[in-house]
């Protein structure tokens, strides 16, 4: 049992502040060796998750600090120089800032729930019907064309998938020049949804960055200055929770978002 004692001693040294340590792995393939290897794999996953949380907290703090500091400065000036500051302008600007803060906080709560909450019981969803219904509600903005190929059914959370589709459609209509196209197809084991616009597109080196929280390209900030920068991060979290993928692929023109979800066996 000496290897067990060594594993126990090393485990006792590991703390949340330093998850880089690993337990000693004895040679061989017996139960103790398998336990050590499994423990190290678990520690590696835990270290990656904690590091991700730290980075996310740092990014959130940075994104919230700027609007809060701006709001504080506006209100402080109104108090220090009441005769020089237009109170209505200050209140209007402060209200706009608080609305942006509220949007960021609401999206952060959604993202946190998707990542940490236990998944709801999935239900069969016909993606073709879901897309048709969602597109039919979009009576304003750039026209959206749909192309579906029969019944394509997946298991999932309907509200969450509608949220992803709505986010992609809003983005596509915002950047499109004349039209947006949504298609559903199927491979041997996956449903494939594509949302394509005919706008300026997204450069290859930015196609992964836009899924990170608070990453907003210059064109996106210009077209939607009040956005939170969390829409695509939430969309990827939802699709990942559904055991699928969402990527930006090459297109002759504009941006082409591609979602792949497992079909019901």
C-alpha positions as CSV (number, residue, x, y, z in Angstrom):
1,X,0.0,0.0,0.0
2,X,3.0,2.3,-0.2
3,X,1.8,3.8,-3.5
4,X,-1.5,4.6,-1.9
5,X,0.2,6.4,0.9
6,X,2.2,8.5,-1.6
7,X,-0.9,9.4,-3.6
8,X,-2.7,10.4,-0.3
9,X,0.3,12.5,0.8
10,X,0.5,14.4,-2.6
11,X,-3.2,14.9,-2.7
12,X,-3.1,16.6,0.7
13,X,-0.6,19.1,-0.6
14,X,-2.8,20.2,-3.5
15,X,-4.8,23.4,-3.0
16,X,-7.1,25.6,-5.1
17,X,-4.3,28.2,-5.4
18,X,-2.0,25.6,-7.0
19,X,-3.6,22.9,-9.0
20,X,-0.6,22.1,-11.1
21,X,0.6,19.3,-8.9
22,X,0.0,15.7,-9.8
23,X,0.0,12.5,-7.8
24,X,2.8,9.9,-8.4
25,X,1.8,7.2,-10.9
26,X,3.1,3.8,-10.1
27,X,4.2,1.6,-13.0
28,X,1.9,-1.2,-14.2
29,X,-1.8,-1.4,-15.0
30,X,-3.3,-2.5,-11.6
31,X,-6.1,-0.8,-9.8
32,X,-3.7,1.6,-7.9
33,X,-2.0,2.7,-11.1
34,X,-5.3,3.3,-12.8
35,X,-6.5,5.3,-9.8
36,X,-3.4,7.5,-10.0
37,X,-3.9,8.1,-13.7
38,X,-7.6,8.9,-13.3
39,X,-6.8,11.3,-10.4
40,X,-4.3,13.1,-12.6
41,X,-6.7,13.4,-15.5
42,X,-9.3,14.8,-13.0
43,X,-6.8,17.3,-11.6
44,X,-5.9,18.4,-15.2
45,X,-9.6,19.1,-16.0
46,X,-10.1,20.9,-12.7
47,X,-7.0,23.0,-13.3
48,X,-8.3,24.0,-16.7
49,X,-11.8,24.8,-15.4
50,X,-10.4,27.0,-12.6
51,X,-8.1,28.8,-15.0
52,X,-11.0,29.4,-17.3
53,X,-13.1,30.8,-14.5
54,X,-10.2,33.1,-13.4
55,X,-9.8,34.5,-16.9
56,X,-13.5,34.9,-17.3
57,X,-13.7,36.8,-14.0
58,X,-10.9,39.0,-15.1
59,X,-12.6,39.8,-18.4
60,X,-15.9,40.5,-16.7
61,X,-14.3,42.9,-14.2
62,X,-12.6,44.8,-17.0
63,X,-15.8,45.1,-19.1
64,X,-17.9,46.3,-16.1
65,X,-15.2,48.7,-14.8
66,X,-15.4,51.1,-17.7
67,X,-19.1,51.8,-17.7
68,X,-19.2,52.0,-13.9
69,X,-16.3,54.4,-13.9
70,X,-18.0,56.5,-16.5
71,X,-21.3,56.6,-14.6
72,X,-19.5,57.5,-11.4
73,X,-17.7,60.4,-13.2
74,X,-20.9,61.8,-14.7
75,X,-22.8,61.8,-11.4
76,X,-19.8,63.2,-9.5
77,X,-19.6,66.1,-12.0
78,X,-23.3,66.8,-11.6
79,X,-22.8,67.1,-7.9
80,X,-19.6,69.2,-7.9
81,X,-20.7,71.6,-10.7
82,X,-24.5,71.8,-10.5
83,X,-24.6,75.1,-12.4
84,X,-22.5,73.9,-15.3
85,X,-24.0,70.5,-15.9
86,X,-27.3,69.9,-17.6
87,X,-29.2,67.5,-15.2
88,X,-31.4,66.1,-17.9
89,X,-28.5,65.2,-20.0
90,X,-26.7,63.6,-17.1
91,X,-29.8,61.5,-16.2
92,X,-30.3,60.4,-19.8
93,X,-26.7,59.4,-20.2
94,X,-26.7,57.6,-16.8
95,X,-29.9,55.8,-17.8
96,X,-28.3,54.6,-21.0
97,X,-25.2,53.4,-19.1
98,X,-27.3,51.4,-16.5
99,X,-29.3,49.8,-19.4
100,X,-26.0,48.6,-20.9
101,X,-24.9,47.3,-17.5
102,X,-28.2,45.5,-17.1
103,X,-27.9,43.9,-20.5
104,X,-24.3,42.7,-19.7
105,X,-25.4,41.3,-16.3
106,X,-28.5,39.5,-17.8
107,X,-26.3,37.9,-20.5
108,X,-23.7,36.9,-17.9
109,X,-26.4,35.2,-15.8
110,X,-27.6,33.3,-18.9
111,X,-24.1,32.2,-19.7
112,X,-23.5,31.1,-16.1
113,X,-26.7,29.1,-16.0
114,X,-25.9,27.3,-19.2
115,X,-22.4,26.4,-18.0
116,X,-23.3,25.3,-14.5
117,X,-27.0,24.4,-14.2
118,X,-28.0,20.8,-14.7
119,X,-29.5,20.3,-18.2
120,X,-33.3,20.2,-18.5
121,X,-34.9,17.1,-19.9
122,X,-34.4,17.2,-23.7
123,X,-37.3,17.0,-26.1
124,X,-37.5,16.0,-29.8
125,X,-37.2,19.1,-31.9
126,X,-37.9,19.4,-35.7
127,X,-35.3,21.9,-36.7
128,X,-37.0,22.6,-40.1
129,X,-40.3,23.6,-38.3
130,X,-38.5,25.6,-35.6
131,X,-36.6,27.6,-38.2
132,X,-39.7,28.2,-40.3
133,X,-41.6,29.4,-37.3
134,X,-38.8,31.7,-36.1
135,X,-38.2,33.2,-39.5
136,X,-41.9,33.9,-40.0
137,X,-41.8,36.2,-37.0
138,X,-39.1,38.4,-38.6
139,X,-41.3,40.8,-40.6
140,X,-38.8,43.6,-40.4
141,X,-35.2,44.0,-41.5
142,X,-33.3,42.2,-44.2
143,X,-35.3,39.4,-45.9
144,X,-34.5,35.9,-44.7
145,X,-34.8,32.9,-47.1
146,X,-35.1,29.3,-45.8
147,X,-34.3,26.0,-47.4
148,X,-35.1,22.8,-45.5
149,X,-34.7,19.2,-46.6
150,X,-37.4,17.2,-44.9
151,X,-37.7,16.4,-41.2
152,X,-34.5,16.9,-39.3
153,X,-35.0,16.0,-35.6
154,X,-32.7,16.4,-32.7
155,X,-33.0,16.2,-28.9
156,X,-32.6,19.5,-27.0
157,X,-33.9,22.5,-25.2
158,X,-36.3,24.3,-27.6
159,X,-36.0,27.7,-25.9
160,X,-32.2,27.6,-25.9
161,X,-32.0,26.6,-29.5
162,X,-34.5,29.4,-30.5
163,X,-32.2,31.8,-28.6
164,X,-29.2,30.6,-30.6
165,X,-31.1,30.9,-33.9
166,X,-32.5,34.3,-33.0
167,X,-29.0,35.6,-32.2
168,X,-27.5,34.4,-35.5
169,X,-30.4,35.8,-37.4
170,X,-30.1,39.2,-35.7
171,X,-26.4,39.3,-36.4
172,X,-26.9,38.2,-40.0
173,X,-29.6,40.8,-40.7
174,X,-27.5,43.5,-39.1
175,X,-24.5,42.8,-41.4
176,X,-26.2,41.7,-44.6
177,X,-26.4,43.9,-47.6
178,X,-29.5,42.4,-49.3
179,X,-30.4,39.0,-47.9
180,X,-29.9,36.2,-45.3
181,X,-30.2,32.5,-46.1
182,X,-30.9,29.7,-43.6
183,X,-30.6,26.1,-44.6
184,X,-31.1,22.7,-42.8
185,X,-29.5,19.5,-44.1
186,X,-28.5,16.2,-42.6
187,X,-25.5,13.9,-42.7
188,X,-25.4,10.3,-41.6
189,X,-25.4,11.3,-37.9
190,X,-25.8,15.1,-37.7
191,X,-28.2,17.9,-38.4
192,X,-26.6,20.9,-40.1
193,X,-27.9,24.4,-39.9
194,X,-26.2,27.2,-41.8
195,X,-27.0,30.9,-41.5
196,X,-25.3,33.0,-44.3
197,X,-25.5,36.7,-45.1
198,X,-24.1,38.6,-48.0
199,X,-22.3,41.3,-46.0
200,X,-18.6,42.0,-45.5
201,X,-17.9,38.7,-43.8
202,X,-15.5,37.9,-41.0
203,X,-11.7,37.6,-41.5
204,X,-10.3,34.1,-41.0
205,X,-8.1,35.2,-38.0
206,X,-11.2,36.6,-36.3
207,X,-13.6,33.6,-36.8
208,X,-12.7,31.9,-33.5
209,X,-12.2,35.1,-31.5
210,X,-15.8,36.3,-32.0
211,X,-17.0,33.4,-29.8
212,X,-15.0,34.6,-26.8
213,X,-16.9,36.7,-24.2
214,X,-17.0,40.5,-24.9
215,X,-15.1,40.2,-28.2
216,X,-16.7,42.7,-30.6
217,X,-15.2,43.5,-34.0
218,X,-15.1,47.1,-35.2
219,X,-17.9,46.6,-37.6
220,X,-20.1,45.0,-34.9
221,X,-19.5,47.9,-32.5
222,X,-20.4,50.4,-35.2
223,X,-23.6,48.6,-36.2
224,X,-24.7,47.7,-32.6
225,X,-23.0,50.1,-30.1
226,X,-25.2,48.9,-27.3
227,X,-24.5,45.2,-27.6
228,X,-23.0,43.2,-24.7
229,X,-20.6,41.1,-26.7
230,X,-21.9,37.9,-25.2
231,X,-24.3,36.7,-27.8
232,X,-22.0,34.3,-29.7
233,X,-20.4,33.1,-26.5
234,X,-23.8,32.1,-25.2
235,X,-24.6,30.5,-28.5
236,X,-21.5,28.3,-28.4
237,X,-22.2,27.4,-24.8
238,X,-25.7,26.3,-25.7
239,X,-24.6,24.3,-28.7
240,X,-21.8,22.7,-26.7
241,X,-24.3,21.7,-24.0
242,X,-26.3,20.0,-26.8
243,X,-23.1,18.0,-27.8
244,X,-22.8,19.9,-31.0
245,X,-20.5,22.5,-32.7
246,X,-20.9,26.0,-34.1
247,X,-18.2,27.4,-36.4
248,X,-17.7,30.0,-39.0
249,X,-16.8,28.5,-42.4
250,X,-15.7,29.9,-45.8
251,X,-18.3,31.5,-47.9
252,X,-18.1,33.2,-51.4
253,X,-19.5,36.3,-49.7
254,X,-20.4,37.4,-46.2
255,X,-20.3,35.3,-43.0
256,X,-21.5,31.7,-42.9
257,X,-22.3,30.2,-39.4
258,X,-22.6,26.4,-39.4
259,X,-24.2,24.5,-36.5
260,X,-23.9,20.7,-36.2
261,X,-26.1,18.8,-33.8
262,X,-26.4,15.0,-33.2
263,X,-29.5,13.5,-34.8
264,X,-31.9,11.4,-32.8
265,X,-30.6,7.8,-33.3
